[in-house]
Short mmCIF file of C-alpha atoms in Angstrom, two decimals:
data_model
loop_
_atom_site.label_atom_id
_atom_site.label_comp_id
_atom_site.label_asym_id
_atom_site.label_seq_id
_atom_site.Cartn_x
_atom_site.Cartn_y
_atom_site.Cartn_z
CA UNK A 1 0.00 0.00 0.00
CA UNK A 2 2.88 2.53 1.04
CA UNK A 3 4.28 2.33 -2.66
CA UNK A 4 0.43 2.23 -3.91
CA UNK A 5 1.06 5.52 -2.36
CA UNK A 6 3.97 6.89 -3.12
CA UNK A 7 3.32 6.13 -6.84
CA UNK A 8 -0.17 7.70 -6.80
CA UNK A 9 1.96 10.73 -5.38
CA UNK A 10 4.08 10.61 -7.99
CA UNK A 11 1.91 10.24 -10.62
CA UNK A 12 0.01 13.70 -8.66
CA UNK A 13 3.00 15.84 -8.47
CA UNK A 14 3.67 15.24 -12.24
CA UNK A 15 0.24 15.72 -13.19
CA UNK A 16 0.59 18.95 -11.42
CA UNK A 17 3.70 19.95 -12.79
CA UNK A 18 2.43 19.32 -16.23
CA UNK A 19 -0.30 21.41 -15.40
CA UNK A 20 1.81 24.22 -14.36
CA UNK A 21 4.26 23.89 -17.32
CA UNK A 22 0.70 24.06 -19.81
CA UNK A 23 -0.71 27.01 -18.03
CA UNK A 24 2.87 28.60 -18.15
CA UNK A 25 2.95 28.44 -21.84
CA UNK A 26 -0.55 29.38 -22.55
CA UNK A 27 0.69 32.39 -20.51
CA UNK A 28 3.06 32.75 -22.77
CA UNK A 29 0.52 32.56 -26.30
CA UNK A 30 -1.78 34.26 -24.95
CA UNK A 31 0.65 37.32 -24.21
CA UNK A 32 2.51 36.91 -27.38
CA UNK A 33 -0.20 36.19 -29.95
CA UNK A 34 -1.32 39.94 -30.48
CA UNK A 35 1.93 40.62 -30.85
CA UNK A 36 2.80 41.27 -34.60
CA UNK A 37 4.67 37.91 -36.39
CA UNK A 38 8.28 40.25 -36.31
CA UNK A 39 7.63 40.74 -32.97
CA UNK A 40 6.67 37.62 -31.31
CA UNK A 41 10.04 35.86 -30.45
CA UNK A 42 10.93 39.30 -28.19
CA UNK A 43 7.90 39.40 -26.89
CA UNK A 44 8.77 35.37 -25.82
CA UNK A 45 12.29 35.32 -24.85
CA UNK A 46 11.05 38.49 -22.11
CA UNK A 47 8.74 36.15 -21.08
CA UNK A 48 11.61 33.19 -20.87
CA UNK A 49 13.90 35.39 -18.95
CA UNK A 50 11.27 36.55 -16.45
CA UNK A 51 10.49 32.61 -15.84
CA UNK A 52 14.15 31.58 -15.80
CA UNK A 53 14.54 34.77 -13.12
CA UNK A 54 11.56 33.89 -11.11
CA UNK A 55 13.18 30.22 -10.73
CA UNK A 56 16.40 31.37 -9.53
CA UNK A 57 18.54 30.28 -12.89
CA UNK A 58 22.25 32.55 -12.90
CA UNK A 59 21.52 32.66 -16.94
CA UNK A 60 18.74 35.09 -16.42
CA UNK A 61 20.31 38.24 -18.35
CA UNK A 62 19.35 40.77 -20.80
CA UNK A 63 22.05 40.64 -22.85
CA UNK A 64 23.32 38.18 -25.35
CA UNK A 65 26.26 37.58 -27.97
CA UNK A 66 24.08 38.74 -30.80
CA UNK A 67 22.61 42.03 -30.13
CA UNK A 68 25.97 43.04 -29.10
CA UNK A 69 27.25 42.35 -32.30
CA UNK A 70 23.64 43.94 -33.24
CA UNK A 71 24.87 47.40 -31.15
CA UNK A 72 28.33 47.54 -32.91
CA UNK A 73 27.21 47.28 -36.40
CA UNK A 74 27.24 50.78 -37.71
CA UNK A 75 23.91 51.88 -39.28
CA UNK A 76 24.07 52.63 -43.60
CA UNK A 77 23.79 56.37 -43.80
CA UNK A 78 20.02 57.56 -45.19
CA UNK A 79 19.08 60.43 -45.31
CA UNK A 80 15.43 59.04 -44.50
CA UNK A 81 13.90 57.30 -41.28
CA UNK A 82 13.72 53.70 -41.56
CA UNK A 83 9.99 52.46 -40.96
CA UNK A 84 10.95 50.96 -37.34
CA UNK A 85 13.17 54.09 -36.31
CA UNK A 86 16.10 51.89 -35.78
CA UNK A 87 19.29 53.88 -36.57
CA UNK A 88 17.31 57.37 -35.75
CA UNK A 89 20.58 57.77 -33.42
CA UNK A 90 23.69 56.15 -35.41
CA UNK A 91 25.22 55.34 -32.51
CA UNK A 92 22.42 54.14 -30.67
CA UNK A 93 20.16 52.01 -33.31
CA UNK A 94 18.17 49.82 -31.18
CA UNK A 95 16.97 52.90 -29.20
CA UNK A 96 13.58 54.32 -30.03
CA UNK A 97 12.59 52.14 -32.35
CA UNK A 98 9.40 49.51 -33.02
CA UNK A 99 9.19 46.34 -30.04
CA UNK A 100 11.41 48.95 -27.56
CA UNK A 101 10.94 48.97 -23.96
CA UNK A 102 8.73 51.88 -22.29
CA UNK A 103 10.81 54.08 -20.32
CA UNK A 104 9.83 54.71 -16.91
CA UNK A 105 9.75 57.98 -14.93
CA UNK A 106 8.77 55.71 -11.72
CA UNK A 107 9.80 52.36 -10.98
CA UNK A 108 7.29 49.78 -11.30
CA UNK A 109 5.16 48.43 -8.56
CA UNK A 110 4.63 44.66 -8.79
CA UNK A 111 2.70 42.62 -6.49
CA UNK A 112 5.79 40.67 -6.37
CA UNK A 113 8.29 42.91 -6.99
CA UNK A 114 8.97 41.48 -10.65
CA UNK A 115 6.22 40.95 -12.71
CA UNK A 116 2.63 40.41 -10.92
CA UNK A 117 0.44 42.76 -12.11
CA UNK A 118 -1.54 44.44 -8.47
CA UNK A 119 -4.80 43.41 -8.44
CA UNK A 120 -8.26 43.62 -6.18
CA UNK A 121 -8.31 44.82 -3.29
CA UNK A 122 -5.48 46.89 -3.34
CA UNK A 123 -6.99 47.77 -6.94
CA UNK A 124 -10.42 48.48 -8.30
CA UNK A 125 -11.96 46.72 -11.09
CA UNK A 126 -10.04 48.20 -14.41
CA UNK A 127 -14.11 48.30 -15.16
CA UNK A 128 -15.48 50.30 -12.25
CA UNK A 129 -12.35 52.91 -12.05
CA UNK A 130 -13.35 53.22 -15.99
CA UNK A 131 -17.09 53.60 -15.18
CA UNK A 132 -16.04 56.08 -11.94
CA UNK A 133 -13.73 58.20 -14.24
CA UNK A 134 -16.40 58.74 -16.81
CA UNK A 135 -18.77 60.15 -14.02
CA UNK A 136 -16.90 62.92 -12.51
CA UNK A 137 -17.22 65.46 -14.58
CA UNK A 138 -20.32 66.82 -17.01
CA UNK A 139 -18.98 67.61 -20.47
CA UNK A 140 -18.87 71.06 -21.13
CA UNK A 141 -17.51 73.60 -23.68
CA UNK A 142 -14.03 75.40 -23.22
CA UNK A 143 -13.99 79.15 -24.23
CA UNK A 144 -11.41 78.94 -27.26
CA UNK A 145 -10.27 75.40 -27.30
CA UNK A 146 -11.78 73.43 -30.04
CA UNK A 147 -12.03 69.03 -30.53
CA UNK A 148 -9.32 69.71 -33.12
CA UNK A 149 -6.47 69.62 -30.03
CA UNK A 150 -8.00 66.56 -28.96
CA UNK A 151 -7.75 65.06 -32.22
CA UNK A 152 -4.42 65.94 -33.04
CA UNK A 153 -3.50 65.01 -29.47
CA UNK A 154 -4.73 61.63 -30.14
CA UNK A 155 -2.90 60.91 -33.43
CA UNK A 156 0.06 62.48 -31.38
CA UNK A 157 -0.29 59.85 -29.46
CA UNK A 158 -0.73 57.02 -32.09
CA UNK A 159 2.74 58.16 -33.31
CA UNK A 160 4.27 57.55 -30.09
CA UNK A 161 2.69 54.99 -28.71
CA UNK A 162 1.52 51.02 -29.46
CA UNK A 163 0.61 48.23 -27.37
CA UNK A 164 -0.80 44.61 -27.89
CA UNK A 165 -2.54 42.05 -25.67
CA UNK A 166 -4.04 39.01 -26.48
CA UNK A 167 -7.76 40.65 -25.60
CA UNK A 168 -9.07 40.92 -28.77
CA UNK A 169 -12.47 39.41 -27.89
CA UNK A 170 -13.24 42.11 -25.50
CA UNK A 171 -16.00 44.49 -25.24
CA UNK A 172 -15.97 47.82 -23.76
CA UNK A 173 -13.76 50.74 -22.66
CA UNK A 174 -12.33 48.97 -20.07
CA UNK A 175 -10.38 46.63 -22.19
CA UNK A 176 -8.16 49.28 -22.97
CA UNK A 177 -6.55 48.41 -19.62
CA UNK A 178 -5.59 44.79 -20.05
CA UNK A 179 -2.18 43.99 -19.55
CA UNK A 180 0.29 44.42 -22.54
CA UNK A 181 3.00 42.41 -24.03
CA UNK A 182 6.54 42.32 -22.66
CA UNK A 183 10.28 43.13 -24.05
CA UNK A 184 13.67 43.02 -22.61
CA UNK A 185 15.68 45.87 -21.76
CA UNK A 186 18.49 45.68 -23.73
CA UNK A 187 20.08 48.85 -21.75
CA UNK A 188 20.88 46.99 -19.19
CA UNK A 189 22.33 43.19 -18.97
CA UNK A 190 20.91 42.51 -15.36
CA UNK A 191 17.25 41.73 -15.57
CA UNK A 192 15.14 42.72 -12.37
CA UNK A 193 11.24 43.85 -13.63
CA UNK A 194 9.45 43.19 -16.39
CA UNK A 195 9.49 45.94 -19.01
CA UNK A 196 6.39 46.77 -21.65
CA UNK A 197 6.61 46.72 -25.75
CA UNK A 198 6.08 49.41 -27.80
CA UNK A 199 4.56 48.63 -30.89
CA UNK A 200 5.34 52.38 -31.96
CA UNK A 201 8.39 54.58 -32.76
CA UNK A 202 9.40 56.38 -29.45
CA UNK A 203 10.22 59.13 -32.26
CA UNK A 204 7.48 61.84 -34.10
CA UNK A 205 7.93 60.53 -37.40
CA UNK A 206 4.51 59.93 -38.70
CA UNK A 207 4.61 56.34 -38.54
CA UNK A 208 0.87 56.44 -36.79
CA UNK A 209 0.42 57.26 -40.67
CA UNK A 210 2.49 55.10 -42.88
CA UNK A 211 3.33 52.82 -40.33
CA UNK A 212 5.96 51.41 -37.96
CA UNK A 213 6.90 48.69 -40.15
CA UNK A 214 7.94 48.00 -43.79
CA UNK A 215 4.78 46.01 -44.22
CA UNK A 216 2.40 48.48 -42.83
CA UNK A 217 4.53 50.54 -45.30
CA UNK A 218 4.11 48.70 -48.17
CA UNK A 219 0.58 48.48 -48.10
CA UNK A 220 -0.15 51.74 -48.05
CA UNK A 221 1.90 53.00 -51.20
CA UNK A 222 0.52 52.86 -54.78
CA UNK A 223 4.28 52.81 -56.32
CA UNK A 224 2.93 55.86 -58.68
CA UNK A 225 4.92 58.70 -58.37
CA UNK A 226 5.03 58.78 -54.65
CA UNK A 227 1.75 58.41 -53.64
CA UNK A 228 -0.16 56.61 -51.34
CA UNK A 229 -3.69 54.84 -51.66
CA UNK A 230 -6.87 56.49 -49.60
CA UNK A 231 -8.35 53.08 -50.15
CA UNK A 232 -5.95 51.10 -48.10
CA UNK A 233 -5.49 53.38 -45.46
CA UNK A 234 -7.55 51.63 -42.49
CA UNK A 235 -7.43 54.56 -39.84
CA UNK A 236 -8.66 56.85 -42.08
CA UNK A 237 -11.87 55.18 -41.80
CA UNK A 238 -12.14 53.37 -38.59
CA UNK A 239 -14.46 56.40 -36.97
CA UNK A 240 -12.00 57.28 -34.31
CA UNK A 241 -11.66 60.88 -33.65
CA UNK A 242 -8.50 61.46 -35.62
CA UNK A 243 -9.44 59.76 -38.83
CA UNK A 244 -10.29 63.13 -40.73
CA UNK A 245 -6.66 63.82 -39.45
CA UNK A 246 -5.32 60.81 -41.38
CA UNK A 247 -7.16 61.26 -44.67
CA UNK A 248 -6.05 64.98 -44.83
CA UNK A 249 -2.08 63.93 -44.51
CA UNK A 250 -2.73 61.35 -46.77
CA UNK A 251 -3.82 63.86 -48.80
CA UNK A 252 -1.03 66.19 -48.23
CA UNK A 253 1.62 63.77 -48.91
CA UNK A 254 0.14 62.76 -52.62
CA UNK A 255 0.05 66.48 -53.27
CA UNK A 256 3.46 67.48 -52.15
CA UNK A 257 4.60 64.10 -54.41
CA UNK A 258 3.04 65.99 -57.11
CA UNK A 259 4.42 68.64 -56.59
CA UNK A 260 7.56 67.33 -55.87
CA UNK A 261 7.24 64.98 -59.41
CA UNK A 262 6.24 68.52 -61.73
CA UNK A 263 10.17 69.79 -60.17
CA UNK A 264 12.10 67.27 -60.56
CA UNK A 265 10.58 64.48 -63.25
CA UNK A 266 13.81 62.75 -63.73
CA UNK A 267 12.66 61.35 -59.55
CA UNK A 268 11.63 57.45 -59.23
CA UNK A 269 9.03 56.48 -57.68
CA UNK A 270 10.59 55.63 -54.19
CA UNK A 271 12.92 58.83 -54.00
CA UNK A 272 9.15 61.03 -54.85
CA UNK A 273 7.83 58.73 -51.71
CA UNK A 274 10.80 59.27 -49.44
CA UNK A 275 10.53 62.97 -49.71
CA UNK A 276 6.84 63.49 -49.70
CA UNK A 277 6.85 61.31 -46.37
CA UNK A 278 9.92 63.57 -45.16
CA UNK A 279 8.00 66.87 -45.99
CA UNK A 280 5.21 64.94 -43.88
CA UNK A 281 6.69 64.12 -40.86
CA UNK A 282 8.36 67.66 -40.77
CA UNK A 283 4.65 69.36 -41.09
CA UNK A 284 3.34 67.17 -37.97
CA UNK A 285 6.23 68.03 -35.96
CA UNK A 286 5.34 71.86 -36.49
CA UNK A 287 2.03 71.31 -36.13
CA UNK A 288 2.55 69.69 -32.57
CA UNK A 289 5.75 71.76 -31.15
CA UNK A 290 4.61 75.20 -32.89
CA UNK A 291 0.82 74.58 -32.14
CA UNK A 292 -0.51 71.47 -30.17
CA UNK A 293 1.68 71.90 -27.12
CA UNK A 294 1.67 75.90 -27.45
CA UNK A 295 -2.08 75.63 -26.58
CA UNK A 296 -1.37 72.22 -24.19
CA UNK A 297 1.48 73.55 -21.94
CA UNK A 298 0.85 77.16 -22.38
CA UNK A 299 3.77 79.63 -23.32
CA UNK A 300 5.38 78.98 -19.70
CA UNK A 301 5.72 75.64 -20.16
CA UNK A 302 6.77 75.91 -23.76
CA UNK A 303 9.93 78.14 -22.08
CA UNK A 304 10.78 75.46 -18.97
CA UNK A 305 11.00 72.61 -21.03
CA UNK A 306 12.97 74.42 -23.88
CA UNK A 307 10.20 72.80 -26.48
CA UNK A 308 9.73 76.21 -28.31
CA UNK A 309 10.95 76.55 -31.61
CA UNK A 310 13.60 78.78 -33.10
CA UNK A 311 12.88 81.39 -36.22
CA UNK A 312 16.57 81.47 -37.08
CA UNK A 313 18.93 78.98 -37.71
CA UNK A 314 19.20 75.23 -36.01
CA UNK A 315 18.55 73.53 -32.37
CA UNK A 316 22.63 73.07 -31.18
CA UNK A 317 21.29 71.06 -28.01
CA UNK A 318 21.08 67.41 -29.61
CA UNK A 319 22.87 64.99 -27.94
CA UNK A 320 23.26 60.58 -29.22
CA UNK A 321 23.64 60.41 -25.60
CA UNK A 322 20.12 61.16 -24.69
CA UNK A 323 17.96 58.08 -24.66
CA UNK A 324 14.98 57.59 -27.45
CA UNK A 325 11.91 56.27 -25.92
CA UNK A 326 8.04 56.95 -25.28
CA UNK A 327 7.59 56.67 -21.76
CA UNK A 328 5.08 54.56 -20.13
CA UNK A 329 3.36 56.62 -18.29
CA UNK A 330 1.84 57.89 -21.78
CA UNK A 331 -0.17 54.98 -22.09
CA UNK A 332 -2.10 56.12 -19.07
CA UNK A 333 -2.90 59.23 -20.05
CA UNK A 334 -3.62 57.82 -23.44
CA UNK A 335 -7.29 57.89 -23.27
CA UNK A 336 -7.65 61.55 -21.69
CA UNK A 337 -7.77 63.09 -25.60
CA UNK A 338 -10.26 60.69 -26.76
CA UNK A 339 -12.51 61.92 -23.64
CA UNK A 340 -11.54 65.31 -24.51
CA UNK A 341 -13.38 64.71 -28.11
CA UNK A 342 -17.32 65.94 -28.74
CA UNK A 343 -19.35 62.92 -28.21
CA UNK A 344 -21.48 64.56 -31.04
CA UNK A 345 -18.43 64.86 -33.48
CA UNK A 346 -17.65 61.30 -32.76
CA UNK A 347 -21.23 60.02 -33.33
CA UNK A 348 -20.96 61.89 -36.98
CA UNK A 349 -17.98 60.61 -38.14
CA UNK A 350 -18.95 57.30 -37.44
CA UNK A 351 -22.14 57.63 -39.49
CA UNK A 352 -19.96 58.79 -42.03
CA UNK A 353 -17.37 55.83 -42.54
#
């Protein structure tokens, strides 16, 4: 009977450790299958390391042989952003660009110190804060602020930031808060929290427009003199508040290629692309340092965080030091534009898709 037992204990404690190995890597699907296919083995091998760290293994580190050798390869010059924003700093090209780590301007706080997400009671429901938020205040009209700054705040954001979970079944505004996919911090070789993806360029390129990929940019060109097709361009249709925004750059950009083609015919069709997107990117950044954040931060703030623009010559305080990234703490305050928005305008433009 004793070995009866013991085998039946056996048998338990494998069953059990099976069990914990499944759940372990449906953790790890579920996590990594909204990820995009380029994206998936980082979003894994964070997951990997955090496991390997949790279990106490001396292996668990950031770094590795290859993106070392990754680091020390110099970047082709271009006088164009790549798609992902790698090699936006030369001497820094994993920094800033698509599947990078949020920075943080305050540690993390873990339930366990490394990667357990706080939960009730020491949280509410991500559905009742949600429902609590929405209550507090009564919409009501500002005296020269229009929905356009919440509109161009939200595609600011789109620019900057991109997440992914593995809700896509979800319903409601509260699955905006589900948990998002992980990446390693290459900064650093030690690993000690879990760090967040960004599925965006930490840089204001206008990649919420033609994309943060050379897929996404692909699909969106009509390889006709520069320009880009209306028809495949998904957010300028989708209803959100911003989508007017992204038809009209669209716009933009196959006019300036037409413009650009009528000066110089002798231009393929890539180099009339290249520099209609480059004219692009350079309007939105005006738009949002010499206008958006004018009216955001106010002329004060403009001055203490040295964001104003110059009329004469060029910014001289650029440094390949500083560190490319979109903070996480963006993603929180994500959703404050899209509340910001006319519910009316929003109802319209979704009648008009």
């Amino acid at each position: 009977m004793g070995a009866i037992r013991t085998l039946w204990r056996g048998l338990l404690l494998a069953c059990c450790v099976l069990a914990a190995q499944t759940a372990a890597q449906n953790r790890v699907d579920l996590e990594s299958s909204a990820v995009p296919s380029d994206l998936r083995r980082v979003a894994s091998e964070a997951i990997a390391l955090e496991r390997r760290f949790l279990l106490g293994a001396s292996d668990a580190h950031n770094c590795s042989s290859v993106e070392e050798e990754e680091r020390s390869t110099p970047c082709p010059p271009s006088k164009y952003r790549s798609a992902s924003g790698e090699c936006n700093n030369v001497r820094h090209r994993p920094w800033g660009r698509r599947g990078d780590v949020f920075l943080r301007l305050l540690p993390p706080n873990y339930a366990d110190g490394v990667a357990q997400p706080l939960s009730t009671p020491r949280l509410p429901e991500p559905s009742l804060a949600v429902r609590a938020a929405a209550q507090l205040t009564a919409p009501a009209d500002h005296d020269y602020v229009t929905s356009m700054l919440a509109a161009w705040g939200h595609f600011v954001v789109d620019d900057l930031v991109g997440t992914a979970n593995g809700n896509k079944e979800c319903q409601g505004p509260e699955c905006d808060y589900f948990r998002s996919a992980p990446a390693r911090n290459i900064d650093s070789c030690r690993f000690e929290h879990r760090e967040q993806m960004n599925l965006a360029t930490a840089f204001l390129d206008g990649s919420a427009l033609y994309g943060s990929s050379e897929k996404e940019l692909r699909s969106l060109r009509l390889y006709d003199a520069g320009k880009l097709d209306l028809e495949s361009c998904h957010k300028c249709k989708d209803g959100s508040p911003s989508a007017p925004l992204y038809k009209v750059l669209l716009l933009e950009h196959n006019r300036i290629a037409g413009e650009l083609y009528s000066m110089n015919p002798f231009w393929d069709d890539t180099t009339l692309f290249l520099e209609a997107r480059r004219a692009i990117a350079a309007v939105i950044q005006h738009i949002t340092y010499n206008e958006f954040l004018t009216v955001l931060l106010g002329e004060v703030g403009m001055a203490k965080a040295e964001l104003k623009l110059q009329s004469l010559g060029f910014w001289r305080g650029y440094s390949s030091n500083n560190r490319a990234g979109t903070y996480a703490e963006m993603v929180a305050v994500a959703p404050i534009f899209k509340a910001m928005i006319n519910e009316k305008l929003v109802s319209n433009n979704n009648n008009n898709k």
